[in-house]
Amino acid sequence: MDKAQSTELLFELSQPGRRCHRLPESDVPAPAAAELLPRHQLRSTPLPLPEVAESDVIRHYVNLSTRNMCIDTNFYPLGSCTMKYNPKRHERLAGLPGLANLHPLQTDASVQGMLEILYDMQAYLAEIAGLPMVSLQPAAGAQGELSALLVAAAYFKEKGQKRTKVLIPDSAHGTNPASAVIAGFEVITVKSAAGALVDLNDLKAKLDDQAAVFMITNPNTCGIFEKQILDITRMMHERGALVYLDGANMNAILGKSRPGDFGADMMHYNVHKTFTGPHGAGGPGSGPIAVRDFLGPYLPAPLVAKNSDGSFYLDHDRPKSIGRVRSFFGNVGILLRGYFYLRTLGPQGLTEVSEQAVLNANYLLARLKDVYEVPNGPRCMHEFVASAKYLRRDKKISAMDIGKRLLDYGFHAPTVYFPLTVPEALMIEPTETESKETLDRFAETMIRIQNEDPAMLHQAPHTLPISRPDEVRAAREPILKWTPPQHAS
Ligand SMILES: Cc1ncc(COP(=O)(O)O)c(C=O)c1O
């Protein structure tokens, strides 16, 4: 491999005196450095920047970019993460200078167009949720959860009720208990019963007057619609508790079923998943929350509001608000993409999204269920969880081996080992944007892999520059900056 195509860093390619371009000597006399900055702020030695040619830089970055597996290059069935294709039209619209070049400190009067978009976005999200009050501020689903729980805490505090517990099913995403703890609640875990549904007896046994909120994901993280949801929400309301809907799985029910209609009092959206904000590799996100009227006063302020003359303003006059949870209006770049997605599709289009997402998931389930165990039945919503439990027992092939081997065949791995209630879990979410041909190729590859040599699978992937990094160490001890060899320990 050519040196510039190798894994070497630009620092390692550096040669003294090499340059990308040479500018003519400036004929403007340079002021002495000390005139620009106080002496104690001046650098005493030059920065050790890489000295490279333009072609080195271009090849380095282009080669790095081709190592990325992303939704624009590969099928990406990452369950719970909803990696659907991000339409390029929305990228272009969100990048229009009139939107992208605004400064967040401009006056309301000078950003009327943006405020109108955000106002409409609040209204669309309220309509889809069946919950009338919306804050666009939270920057991700997890922050939406935390914000809504703080809203609940403020509500109960004002009512003079001491409610200290948040009940959460054992199949929930890890951010649910984490948010509850950060908001100051005690977490009570509710068991799942057969079929991955909430165990109503366990819920009843754990529900008392200290319960503030029940956090439920519907469809749940096994891709099953909680058909007892009306009983659950009634049970919680009878004890004076609130119901929170983790909306990460809204892709399954858009236009079909509204959280507010089945009894949720609060919910978050993951705009970056459900409404196609690009979000691989950790961000940026957007996690607006929608709540019932009586919780509206506690929402993070400001909200976008409309004057009687039709103009828009940021409403800061919200004395009961929990305050800001994010600077300015939230992650506007992602909200804009979500807005254009909603405007492009309209109500009918959104309904078709969830129909197609559910159809695609059921098609894959049907193709795989005789080869991989699918513990929660022959039907699913927008995703399903298969298990490599028997493959592990009989052939020593793990969910991780399968996920890694898929990379060799050009597929991103499904989510593995989540939810924790399914051993050797492979959580597969094809989304609505994939064709039958892609689904067939994926199914055939999954079927083929479980017949491959286990010893070879343990070493997979074999075709990628990096095979099996130590993921735990990479997460716990990330090396985020280059250290010159002479300084490395
Ligand atoms: C079910 C569920 N809830 C909550 C979250 C948290 O969302 P975010 O990653 O936007 O913080 C996720 C994210 O993967 C999820 O899958």
Short mmCIF file of C-alpha atoms and ligand atoms in Angstrom, two decimals:
data_model
loop_
_atom_site.label_atom_id
_atom_site.label_comp_id
_atom_site.label_asym_id
_atom_site.label_seq_id
_atom_site.Cartn_x
_atom_site.Cartn_y
_atom_site.Cartn_z
CA MET A 1 0.00 0.00 0.00
CA ASP A 2 1.18 3.50 -0.80
CA LYS A 3 2.53 5.32 2.23
CA ALA A 4 -0.20 7.97 2.11
CA GLN A 5 -2.89 5.27 2.00
CA SER A 6 -1.59 3.49 5.06
CA THR A 7 -2.83 4.11 8.56
CA GLU A 8 -0.09 6.66 9.24
CA LEU A 9 -1.18 9.94 10.72
CA LEU A 10 -0.40 13.20 8.97
CA PHE A 11 2.08 13.88 11.74
CA GLU A 12 3.91 10.71 10.78
CA LEU A 13 3.90 11.62 7.07
CA SER A 14 5.38 15.02 7.89
CA GLN A 15 8.64 16.07 6.16
CA PRO A 16 10.45 19.29 7.18
CA GLY A 17 9.72 22.14 4.79
CA ARG A 18 6.95 20.36 2.83
CA ARG A 19 3.95 22.61 2.16
CA CYS A 20 0.43 22.46 0.66
CA HIS A 21 0.87 25.78 -1.10
CA ARG A 22 3.17 28.76 -1.06
CA LEU A 23 1.76 32.25 -0.77
CA PRO A 24 3.71 35.20 -2.19
CA GLU A 25 5.61 37.20 0.39
CA SER A 26 3.29 39.74 1.98
CA ASP A 27 4.18 43.36 1.22
CA VAL A 28 2.27 44.56 4.29
CA PRO A 29 4.67 45.04 7.15
CA ALA A 30 3.78 42.57 9.91
CA PRO A 31 3.27 44.08 13.33
CA ALA A 32 5.56 42.73 15.98
CA ALA A 33 3.90 39.78 17.69
CA ALA A 34 4.14 41.54 21.03
CA GLU A 35 1.92 44.32 19.66
CA LEU A 36 -0.85 41.80 19.04
CA LEU A 37 -0.72 39.78 22.24
CA PRO A 38 0.74 40.34 25.70
CA ARG A 39 4.19 38.79 25.90
CA HIS A 40 3.18 36.14 28.46
CA GLN A 41 0.57 34.80 26.03
CA LEU A 42 3.04 34.34 23.19
CA ARG A 43 4.21 30.85 22.30
CA SER A 44 7.91 30.39 22.87
CA THR A 45 8.38 27.53 20.39
CA PRO A 46 6.56 27.00 17.06
CA LEU A 47 3.64 24.54 17.04
CA PRO A 48 4.74 21.10 15.81
CA LEU A 49 2.20 20.98 12.95
CA PRO A 50 2.56 18.32 10.24
CA GLU A 51 4.41 19.53 7.15
CA VAL A 52 2.75 17.79 4.21
CA ALA A 53 1.80 18.25 0.55
CA GLU A 54 -1.80 18.88 -0.50
CA SER A 55 -1.99 15.41 -2.04
CA ASP A 56 -0.95 13.86 1.29
CA VAL A 57 -3.79 15.64 3.06
CA ILE A 58 -6.42 14.81 0.44
CA ARG A 59 -5.44 11.14 0.20
CA HIS A 60 -5.26 10.81 3.94
CA TYR A 61 -8.79 12.09 4.52
CA VAL A 62 -10.39 10.50 1.47
CA ASN A 63 -8.91 7.13 2.43
CA LEU A 64 -10.10 7.53 5.99
CA SER A 65 -13.60 8.40 4.77
CA THR A 66 -13.80 5.18 2.72
CA ARG A 67 -13.23 3.14 5.86
CA ASN A 68 -16.47 4.34 7.34
CA MET A 69 -19.50 2.10 7.20
CA CYS A 70 -22.45 4.44 7.05
CA ILE A 71 -26.05 4.63 5.92
CA ASP A 72 -24.94 6.22 2.62
CA THR A 73 -22.78 3.21 1.79
CA ASN A 74 -24.29 0.17 3.50
CA PHE A 75 -27.44 -1.42 4.90
CA TYR A 76 -27.45 -0.51 8.59
CA PRO A 77 -30.05 -2.53 10.54
CA LEU A 78 -29.05 -1.17 13.96
CA GLY A 79 -32.09 -1.95 16.10
CA SER A 80 -33.37 0.80 18.41
CA CYS A 81 -31.20 3.32 16.57
CA THR A 82 -33.40 3.65 13.45
CA MET A 83 -30.65 4.27 10.92
CA LYS A 84 -32.85 5.27 8.02
CA TYR A 85 -31.56 6.95 4.91
CA ASN A 86 -31.11 10.73 5.29
CA PRO A 87 -32.60 12.41 2.20
CA LYS A 88 -30.06 14.75 0.62
CA ARG A 89 -32.80 17.22 -0.28
CA HIS A 90 -33.26 17.97 3.41
CA GLU A 91 -29.53 18.47 3.85
CA ARG A 92 -29.64 21.08 1.08
CA LEU A 93 -32.70 22.82 2.52
CA ALA A 94 -31.27 22.92 6.04
CA GLY A 95 -28.10 24.42 4.55
CA LEU A 96 -29.88 27.33 2.82
CA PRO A 97 -27.99 30.50 3.76
CA GLY A 98 -31.14 32.14 5.18
CA LEU A 99 -31.29 29.33 7.73
CA ALA A 100 -27.73 28.16 8.20
CA ASN A 101 -26.18 31.64 8.52
CA LEU A 102 -28.43 32.97 11.27
CA HIS A 103 -26.81 33.94 14.53
CA PRO A 104 -28.56 32.59 17.64
CA LEU A 105 -28.29 35.99 19.35
CA GLN A 106 -30.25 37.82 16.63
CA THR A 107 -33.42 39.57 17.74
CA ASP A 108 -36.76 37.79 17.38
CA ALA A 109 -37.80 40.37 14.78
CA SER A 110 -34.84 39.48 12.55
CA VAL A 111 -35.40 35.68 12.64
CA GLN A 112 -39.14 35.48 11.99
CA GLY A 113 -38.76 32.78 9.33
CA MET A 114 -36.80 30.50 11.63
CA LEU A 115 -39.21 31.12 14.51
CA GLU A 116 -42.14 30.25 12.26
CA ILE A 117 -40.48 26.96 11.30
CA LEU A 118 -39.83 26.12 14.95
CA TYR A 119 -43.37 27.13 15.93
CA ASP A 120 -44.79 24.87 13.24
CA MET A 121 -42.44 22.08 14.31
CA GLN A 122 -43.80 22.36 17.87
CA ALA A 123 -47.32 22.06 16.44
CA TYR A 124 -46.49 19.04 14.22
CA LEU A 125 -44.83 17.18 17.06
CA ALA A 126 -47.79 17.97 19.33
CA GLU A 127 -50.19 16.60 16.71
CA ILE A 128 -48.21 13.39 16.13
CA ALA A 129 -47.89 12.81 19.88
CA GLY A 130 -51.45 13.71 20.80
CA LEU A 131 -49.90 15.89 23.51
CA PRO A 132 -50.38 19.65 23.09
CA MET A 133 -47.29 21.30 24.64
CA VAL A 134 -43.81 20.85 23.12
CA SER A 135 -40.29 21.97 23.97
CA LEU A 136 -37.71 21.62 21.19
CA GLN A 137 -34.73 22.22 23.47
CA PRO A 138 -33.41 18.79 24.52
CA ALA A 139 -30.41 17.79 22.44
CA ALA A 140 -31.03 14.02 22.39
CA GLY A 141 -33.49 11.38 23.52
CA ALA A 142 -31.68 10.90 26.81
CA GLN A 143 -31.81 14.62 27.55
CA GLY A 144 -35.50 14.62 26.65
CA GLU A 145 -36.06 11.89 29.24
CA LEU A 146 -34.20 13.87 31.88
CA SER A 147 -36.03 17.11 31.02
CA ALA A 148 -39.45 15.44 31.20
CA LEU A 149 -38.63 13.82 34.54
CA LEU A 150 -37.58 17.24 35.87
CA VAL A 151 -40.92 18.57 34.62
CA ALA A 152 -42.68 15.75 36.52
CA ALA A 153 -40.65 16.52 39.66
CA ALA A 154 -41.58 20.23 39.45
CA TYR A 155 -45.25 19.31 38.96
CA PHE A 156 -45.38 17.02 42.01
CA LYS A 157 -43.42 19.52 44.08
CA GLU A 158 -45.96 22.22 43.34
CA LYS A 159 -48.78 19.84 44.23
CA GLY A 160 -47.02 19.17 47.53
CA GLN A 161 -46.71 15.44 46.80
CA LYS A 162 -43.59 13.55 47.80
CA ARG A 163 -43.18 10.98 45.07
CA THR A 164 -39.72 9.50 44.92
CA LYS A 165 -39.93 6.50 42.60
CA VAL A 166 -39.75 5.96 38.86
CA LEU A 167 -40.88 2.52 37.64
CA ILE A 168 -39.13 1.15 34.56
CA PRO A 169 -39.49 -2.23 32.74
CA ASP A 170 -36.40 -4.45 32.72
CA SER A 171 -36.29 -4.32 28.91
CA ALA A 172 -35.88 -0.50 28.86
CA HIS A 173 -33.00 1.34 27.27
CA GLY A 174 -30.23 2.14 29.75
CA THR A 175 -30.83 5.87 29.41
CA ASN A 176 -34.24 5.49 31.17
CA PRO A 177 -32.87 4.49 34.59
CA ALA A 178 -29.89 6.80 34.15
CA SER A 179 -32.19 9.79 33.52
CA ALA A 180 -34.38 8.87 36.51
CA VAL A 181 -31.38 8.72 38.83
CA ILE A 182 -29.98 12.02 37.55
CA ALA A 183 -33.40 13.62 38.10
CA GLY A 184 -33.21 12.48 41.74
CA PHE A 185 -35.61 9.51 41.68
CA GLU A 186 -35.23 5.98 42.95
CA VAL A 187 -35.53 3.40 40.12
CA ILE A 188 -37.88 0.45 40.61
CA THR A 189 -37.48 -2.24 37.96
CA VAL A 190 -40.63 -3.95 36.67
CA LYS A 191 -40.26 -7.44 35.23
CA SER A 192 -41.27 -8.53 31.74
CA ALA A 193 -43.73 -11.39 31.41
CA ALA A 194 -44.01 -13.97 28.63
CA GLY A 195 -44.03 -12.39 25.19
CA ALA A 196 -41.79 -9.51 26.37
CA LEU A 197 -44.74 -7.47 27.66
CA VAL A 198 -44.74 -5.65 30.99
CA ASP A 199 -45.66 -8.06 33.81
CA LEU A 200 -48.85 -6.43 35.12
CA ASN A 201 -48.75 -8.36 38.39
CA ASP A 202 -45.23 -7.17 39.09
CA LEU A 203 -46.24 -3.62 38.18
CA LYS A 204 -49.23 -3.79 40.55
CA ALA A 205 -47.05 -5.16 43.33
CA LYS A 206 -44.53 -2.33 42.97
CA LEU A 207 -46.96 0.53 42.42
CA ASP A 208 -47.57 2.65 45.51
CA ASP A 209 -48.26 6.29 46.39
CA GLN A 210 -44.57 7.09 46.11
CA ALA A 211 -44.60 6.34 42.39
CA ALA A 212 -44.06 9.49 40.34
CA VAL A 213 -43.66 8.15 36.81
CA PHE A 214 -43.83 4.91 34.86
CA MET A 215 -41.44 5.05 31.88
CA ILE A 216 -42.55 2.79 29.10
CA THR A 217 -41.28 2.24 25.56
CA ASN A 218 -44.05 1.35 23.13
CA PRO A 219 -43.48 -0.58 20.94
CA ASN A 220 -41.02 -1.91 23.48
CA THR A 221 -37.37 -2.68 22.85
CA CYS A 222 -38.28 -6.21 21.71
CA GLY A 223 -40.34 -4.67 18.90
CA ILE A 224 -43.65 -5.70 20.49
CA PHE A 225 -46.59 -3.36 20.98
CA GLU A 226 -47.60 -3.27 24.66
CA LYS A 227 -51.21 -4.28 24.09
CA GLN A 228 -52.07 -3.75 27.77
CA ILE A 229 -51.09 -0.11 27.49
CA LEU A 230 -54.58 1.20 28.32
CA ASP A 231 -54.70 -0.91 31.51
CA ILE A 232 -51.21 0.27 32.42
CA THR A 233 -51.89 3.97 31.94
CA ARG A 234 -55.23 3.72 33.79
CA MET A 235 -53.55 1.91 36.67
CA MET A 236 -50.88 4.63 36.95
CA HIS A 237 -53.36 7.50 36.76
CA GLU A 238 -55.58 5.94 39.42
CA ARG A 239 -52.59 6.15 41.78
CA GLY A 240 -51.86 9.75 40.76
CA ALA A 241 -48.66 8.85 38.87
CA LEU A 242 -47.66 10.02 35.39
CA VAL A 243 -46.80 7.92 32.35
CA TYR A 244 -43.72 8.70 30.26
CA LEU A 245 -43.43 7.31 26.75
CA ASP A 246 -39.92 6.72 25.46
CA GLY A 247 -40.53 7.70 21.84
CA ALA A 248 -37.40 6.14 20.33
CA ASN A 249 -39.65 3.64 18.55
CA MET A 250 -42.12 6.12 17.08
CA ASN A 251 -41.16 4.88 13.61
CA ALA A 252 -43.50 1.95 14.18
CA ILE A 253 -46.63 3.94 14.99
CA LEU A 254 -46.42 7.27 13.14
CA GLY A 255 -49.89 8.27 12.06
CA LYS A 256 -51.34 5.04 13.49
CA SER A 257 -51.40 5.48 17.20
CA ARG A 258 -50.72 8.51 19.40
CA PRO A 259 -49.05 8.28 22.81
CA GLY A 260 -51.43 10.92 24.21
CA ASP A 261 -54.38 8.79 23.06
CA PHE A 262 -53.13 5.68 24.84
CA GLY A 263 -52.58 7.56 28.08
CA ALA A 264 -48.99 8.87 28.04
CA ASP A 265 -48.59 12.23 29.78
CA MET A 266 -45.10 13.00 28.50
CA MET A 267 -42.83 11.68 25.77
CA HIS A 268 -39.66 12.42 23.86
CA TYR A 269 -38.94 12.13 20.16
CA ASN A 270 -35.62 11.18 18.68
CA VAL A 271 -35.73 13.53 15.68
CA HIS A 272 -32.36 12.19 14.56
CA LYS A 273 -33.85 8.69 14.24
CA THR A 274 -37.55 8.97 13.43
CA PHE A 275 -37.24 12.05 11.24
CA THR A 276 -33.90 11.31 9.53
CA GLY A 277 -31.34 13.56 11.17
CA PRO A 278 -27.94 12.04 10.35
CA HIS A 279 -26.62 10.64 13.63
CA GLY A 280 -24.13 7.84 13.19
CA ALA A 281 -21.02 8.06 15.35
CA GLY A 282 -22.61 9.83 18.25
CA GLY A 283 -24.40 12.99 17.24
CA PRO A 284 -25.74 15.57 16.92
CA GLY A 285 -29.23 14.70 18.10
CA SER A 286 -32.49 16.32 18.97
CA GLY A 287 -34.92 15.05 21.59
CA PRO A 288 -37.97 17.36 21.85
CA ILE A 289 -40.52 16.54 24.53
CA ALA A 290 -44.31 16.72 24.33
CA VAL A 291 -46.52 16.88 27.43
CA ARG A 292 -50.13 17.33 28.50
CA ASP A 293 -51.51 20.82 29.09
CA PHE A 294 -51.20 20.68 32.87
CA LEU A 295 -47.45 19.95 32.54
CA GLY A 296 -46.87 22.71 29.98
CA PRO A 297 -46.00 25.45 32.49
CA TYR A 298 -42.96 23.45 33.70
CA LEU A 299 -41.42 22.86 30.24
CA PRO A 300 -37.94 24.25 29.57
CA ALA A 301 -38.21 27.91 28.58
CA PRO A 302 -38.34 29.66 26.20
CA LEU A 303 -41.01 28.18 23.94
CA VAL A 304 -41.73 29.64 20.52
CA ALA A 305 -45.04 31.54 20.63
CA LYS A 306 -47.24 33.55 18.25
CA ASN A 307 -48.54 37.09 18.77
CA SER A 308 -52.07 38.05 17.83
CA ASP A 309 -50.65 39.93 14.81
CA GLY A 310 -49.19 36.68 13.46
CA SER A 311 -45.56 37.43 14.37
CA PHE A 312 -43.46 34.99 16.40
CA TYR A 313 -41.43 35.43 19.60
CA LEU A 314 -39.51 33.49 22.16
CA ASP A 315 -41.67 33.26 25.26
CA HIS A 316 -39.41 33.62 28.29
CA ASP A 317 -42.24 34.59 30.61
CA ARG A 318 -42.77 31.13 32.04
CA PRO A 319 -42.31 31.43 35.79
CA LYS A 320 -42.85 27.73 36.60
CA SER A 321 -40.41 26.49 33.93
CA ILE A 322 -37.61 24.13 34.94
CA GLY A 323 -35.36 26.58 33.03
CA ARG A 324 -33.13 25.99 30.06
CA VAL A 325 -31.76 22.52 29.33
CA ARG A 326 -29.91 23.54 26.17
CA SER A 327 -28.52 26.77 24.80
CA PHE A 328 -30.57 28.81 22.31
CA PHE A 329 -33.32 26.85 20.50
CA GLY A 330 -31.87 23.34 20.77
CA ASN A 331 -30.04 21.58 17.94
CA VAL A 332 -31.68 23.61 15.20
CA GLY A 333 -29.78 21.94 12.35
CA ILE A 334 -31.38 18.60 13.21
CA LEU A 335 -34.80 20.13 13.92
CA LEU A 336 -34.72 21.66 10.44
CA ARG A 337 -34.05 18.30 8.80
CA GLY A 338 -36.94 16.83 10.79
CA TYR A 339 -39.19 19.72 9.78
CA PHE A 340 -38.42 19.24 6.08
CA TYR A 341 -38.96 15.51 6.44
CA LEU A 342 -42.42 16.11 7.93
CA ARG A 343 -43.31 18.72 5.31
CA THR A 344 -42.13 16.43 2.50
CA LEU A 345 -44.16 13.44 3.64
CA GLY A 346 -47.29 14.99 5.14
CA PRO A 347 -49.73 12.95 7.27
CA GLN A 348 -50.37 10.29 4.63
CA GLY A 349 -46.66 9.85 3.93
CA LEU A 350 -45.90 9.44 7.63
CA THR A 351 -48.48 6.72 7.93
CA GLU A 352 -46.91 4.92 4.99
CA VAL A 353 -43.49 5.21 6.67
CA SER A 354 -44.61 3.18 9.68
CA GLU A 355 -46.53 0.69 7.53
CA GLN A 356 -43.47 0.06 5.38
CA ALA A 357 -41.12 -0.08 8.39
CA VAL A 358 -43.32 -2.71 10.05
CA LEU A 359 -43.72 -4.66 6.81
CA ASN A 360 -39.96 -4.73 6.20
CA ALA A 361 -39.24 -5.91 9.74
CA ASN A 362 -41.85 -8.66 9.51
CA TYR A 363 -40.50 -9.77 6.15
CA LEU A 364 -37.01 -10.19 7.61
CA LEU A 365 -38.40 -11.90 10.69
CA ALA A 366 -40.27 -14.38 8.53
CA ARG A 367 -37.13 -15.12 6.50
CA LEU A 368 -34.93 -15.65 9.56
CA LYS A 369 -37.15 -17.23 12.20
CA ASP A 370 -36.50 -20.84 11.18
CA VAL A 371 -32.76 -20.36 11.43
CA TYR A 372 -32.37 -17.92 14.32
CA GLU A 373 -34.47 -18.20 17.42
CA VAL A 374 -36.90 -15.27 17.70
CA PRO A 375 -38.14 -15.61 21.27
CA ASN A 376 -41.02 -13.14 21.12
CA GLY A 377 -43.17 -14.66 18.44
CA PRO A 378 -43.76 -14.65 14.73
CA ARG A 379 -44.83 -10.99 14.42
CA CYS A 380 -43.18 -7.71 15.32
CA MET A 381 -43.52 -3.99 14.87
CA HIS A 382 -40.63 -2.05 13.27
CA GLU A 383 -37.86 -4.26 14.68
CA PHE A 384 -37.37 -7.69 16.21
CA VAL A 385 -34.89 -9.37 18.48
CA ALA A 386 -33.36 -12.65 17.35
CA SER A 387 -31.18 -14.72 19.64
CA ALA A 388 -27.96 -16.63 18.96
CA LYS A 389 -28.47 -18.56 22.24
CA TYR A 390 -28.66 -22.00 20.58
CA LEU A 391 -25.89 -21.22 18.10
CA ARG A 392 -23.72 -20.32 21.04
CA ARG A 393 -24.62 -23.52 22.89
CA ASP A 394 -24.30 -25.87 19.91
CA LYS A 395 -21.59 -24.29 17.75
CA LYS A 396 -19.94 -21.71 20.03
CA ILE A 397 -21.01 -18.93 17.63
CA SER A 398 -21.94 -15.74 19.49
CA ALA A 399 -24.07 -12.74 18.56
CA MET A 400 -20.83 -10.76 18.39
CA ASP A 401 -19.32 -13.25 15.89
CA ILE A 402 -22.37 -12.85 13.65
CA GLY A 403 -22.33 -9.06 13.89
CA LYS A 404 -18.62 -8.95 13.05
CA ARG A 405 -18.93 -11.37 10.14
CA LEU A 406 -21.75 -9.32 8.60
CA LEU A 407 -19.20 -6.52 8.12
CA ASP A 408 -17.23 -8.80 5.76
CA TYR A 409 -20.33 -9.06 3.59
CA GLY A 410 -20.89 -5.28 3.53
CA PHE A 411 -23.64 -5.01 6.15
CA HIS A 412 -23.47 -2.99 9.33
CA ALA A 413 -24.09 -5.22 12.35
CA PRO A 414 -27.47 -5.19 14.10
CA THR A 415 -27.51 -4.01 17.71
CA VAL A 416 -26.11 -6.85 19.80
CA TYR A 417 -26.61 -7.79 23.46
CA PHE A 418 -29.56 -5.40 23.88
CA PRO A 419 -32.19 -5.67 25.26
CA LEU A 420 -30.65 -7.40 28.25
CA THR A 421 -33.71 -9.62 28.67
CA VAL A 422 -32.78 -11.67 25.56
CA PRO A 423 -29.57 -13.74 25.71
CA GLU A 424 -27.19 -13.31 22.74
CA ALA A 425 -29.56 -10.69 21.36
CA LEU A 426 -29.40 -9.52 17.74
CA MET A 427 -31.79 -6.61 17.42
CA ILE A 428 -32.66 -6.02 13.79
CA GLU A 429 -34.36 -2.89 12.44
CA PRO A 430 -34.38 -2.64 8.65
CA THR A 431 -36.44 0.61 8.48
CA GLU A 432 -38.78 1.58 5.67
CA THR A 433 -36.08 2.84 3.35
CA GLU A 434 -34.71 -0.55 2.27
CA SER A 435 -35.75 -2.52 -0.82
CA LYS A 436 -36.84 -6.15 -0.87
CA GLU A 437 -33.60 -7.00 -2.72
CA THR A 438 -31.49 -5.58 0.12
CA LEU A 439 -33.57 -7.40 2.72
CA ASP A 440 -33.18 -10.66 0.77
CA ARG A 441 -29.41 -10.27 0.50
CA PHE A 442 -29.21 -9.59 4.23
CA ALA A 443 -31.40 -12.59 5.12
CA GLU A 444 -29.39 -14.90 2.86
CA THR A 445 -26.16 -13.66 4.42
CA MET A 446 -27.47 -14.23 7.94
CA ILE A 447 -28.50 -17.77 6.98
CA ARG A 448 -25.12 -18.43 5.40
CA ILE A 449 -23.08 -17.13 8.34
CA GLN A 450 -24.52 -19.56 10.88
CA ASN A 451 -23.24 -22.42 8.71
CA GLU A 452 -19.71 -21.04 8.48
CA ASP A 453 -16.68 -22.37 10.33
CA PRO A 454 -16.93 -21.15 13.96
CA ALA A 455 -13.14 -20.76 14.27
CA MET A 456 -13.14 -18.44 11.25
CA LEU A 457 -16.12 -16.50 12.65
CA HIS A 458 -14.31 -15.89 15.94
CA GLN A 459 -11.68 -13.90 13.99
CA ALA A 460 -14.13 -11.94 11.78
CA PRO A 461 -14.14 -9.44 10.19
CA HIS A 462 -11.39 -10.49 7.78
CA THR A 463 -11.76 -7.81 5.11
CA LEU A 464 -11.62 -4.59 7.12
CA PRO A 465 -8.55 -2.61 8.16
CA ILE A 466 -9.43 -3.08 11.83
CA SER A 467 -10.82 -6.39 13.03
CA ARG A 468 -11.69 -6.64 16.72
CA PRO A 469 -10.70 -3.56 18.67
CA ASP A 470 -10.86 -3.75 22.45
CA GLU A 471 -14.18 -1.91 22.64
CA VAL A 472 -14.31 -1.64 26.42
CA ARG A 473 -10.83 -0.16 26.57
CA ALA A 474 -11.58 2.15 23.63
CA ALA A 475 -14.62 3.48 25.51
CA ARG A 476 -12.96 3.76 28.89
CA GLU A 477 -9.50 4.93 27.87
CA PRO A 478 -10.00 6.83 24.62
CA ILE A 479 -6.81 8.25 23.13
CA LEU A 480 -8.05 11.51 21.69
CA LYS A 481 -4.84 13.28 20.80
CA TRP A 482 -1.59 12.46 19.09
CA THR A 483 1.47 12.29 21.25
CA PRO A 484 4.87 12.67 19.54
CA PRO A 485 6.79 9.37 19.81
CA GLN A 486 9.52 10.96 21.92
CA HIS A 487 6.88 11.89 24.53
CA ALA A 488 4.89 8.64 24.45
CA SER A 489 5.45 6.49 27.52
C1 LIG B 1 -35.30 2.94 23.33
C2 LIG B 1 -34.35 4.11 23.43
N1 LIG B 1 -34.60 5.06 24.34
C3 LIG B 1 -33.79 6.14 24.47
C4 LIG B 1 -32.67 6.30 23.68
C5 LIG B 1 -31.78 7.49 23.90
O1 LIG B 1 -31.78 8.33 22.79
P1 LIG B 1 -30.51 9.22 22.41
O2 LIG B 1 -29.48 8.29 21.87
O3 LIG B 1 -31.01 10.19 21.40
O4 LIG B 1 -30.05 9.90 23.67
C6 LIG B 1 -32.37 5.31 22.72
C7 LIG B 1 -31.14 5.45 21.89
O5 LIG B 1 -30.60 4.57 21.31
C8 LIG B 1 -33.24 4.20 22.58
O6 LIG B 1 -33.00 3.26 21.67
#
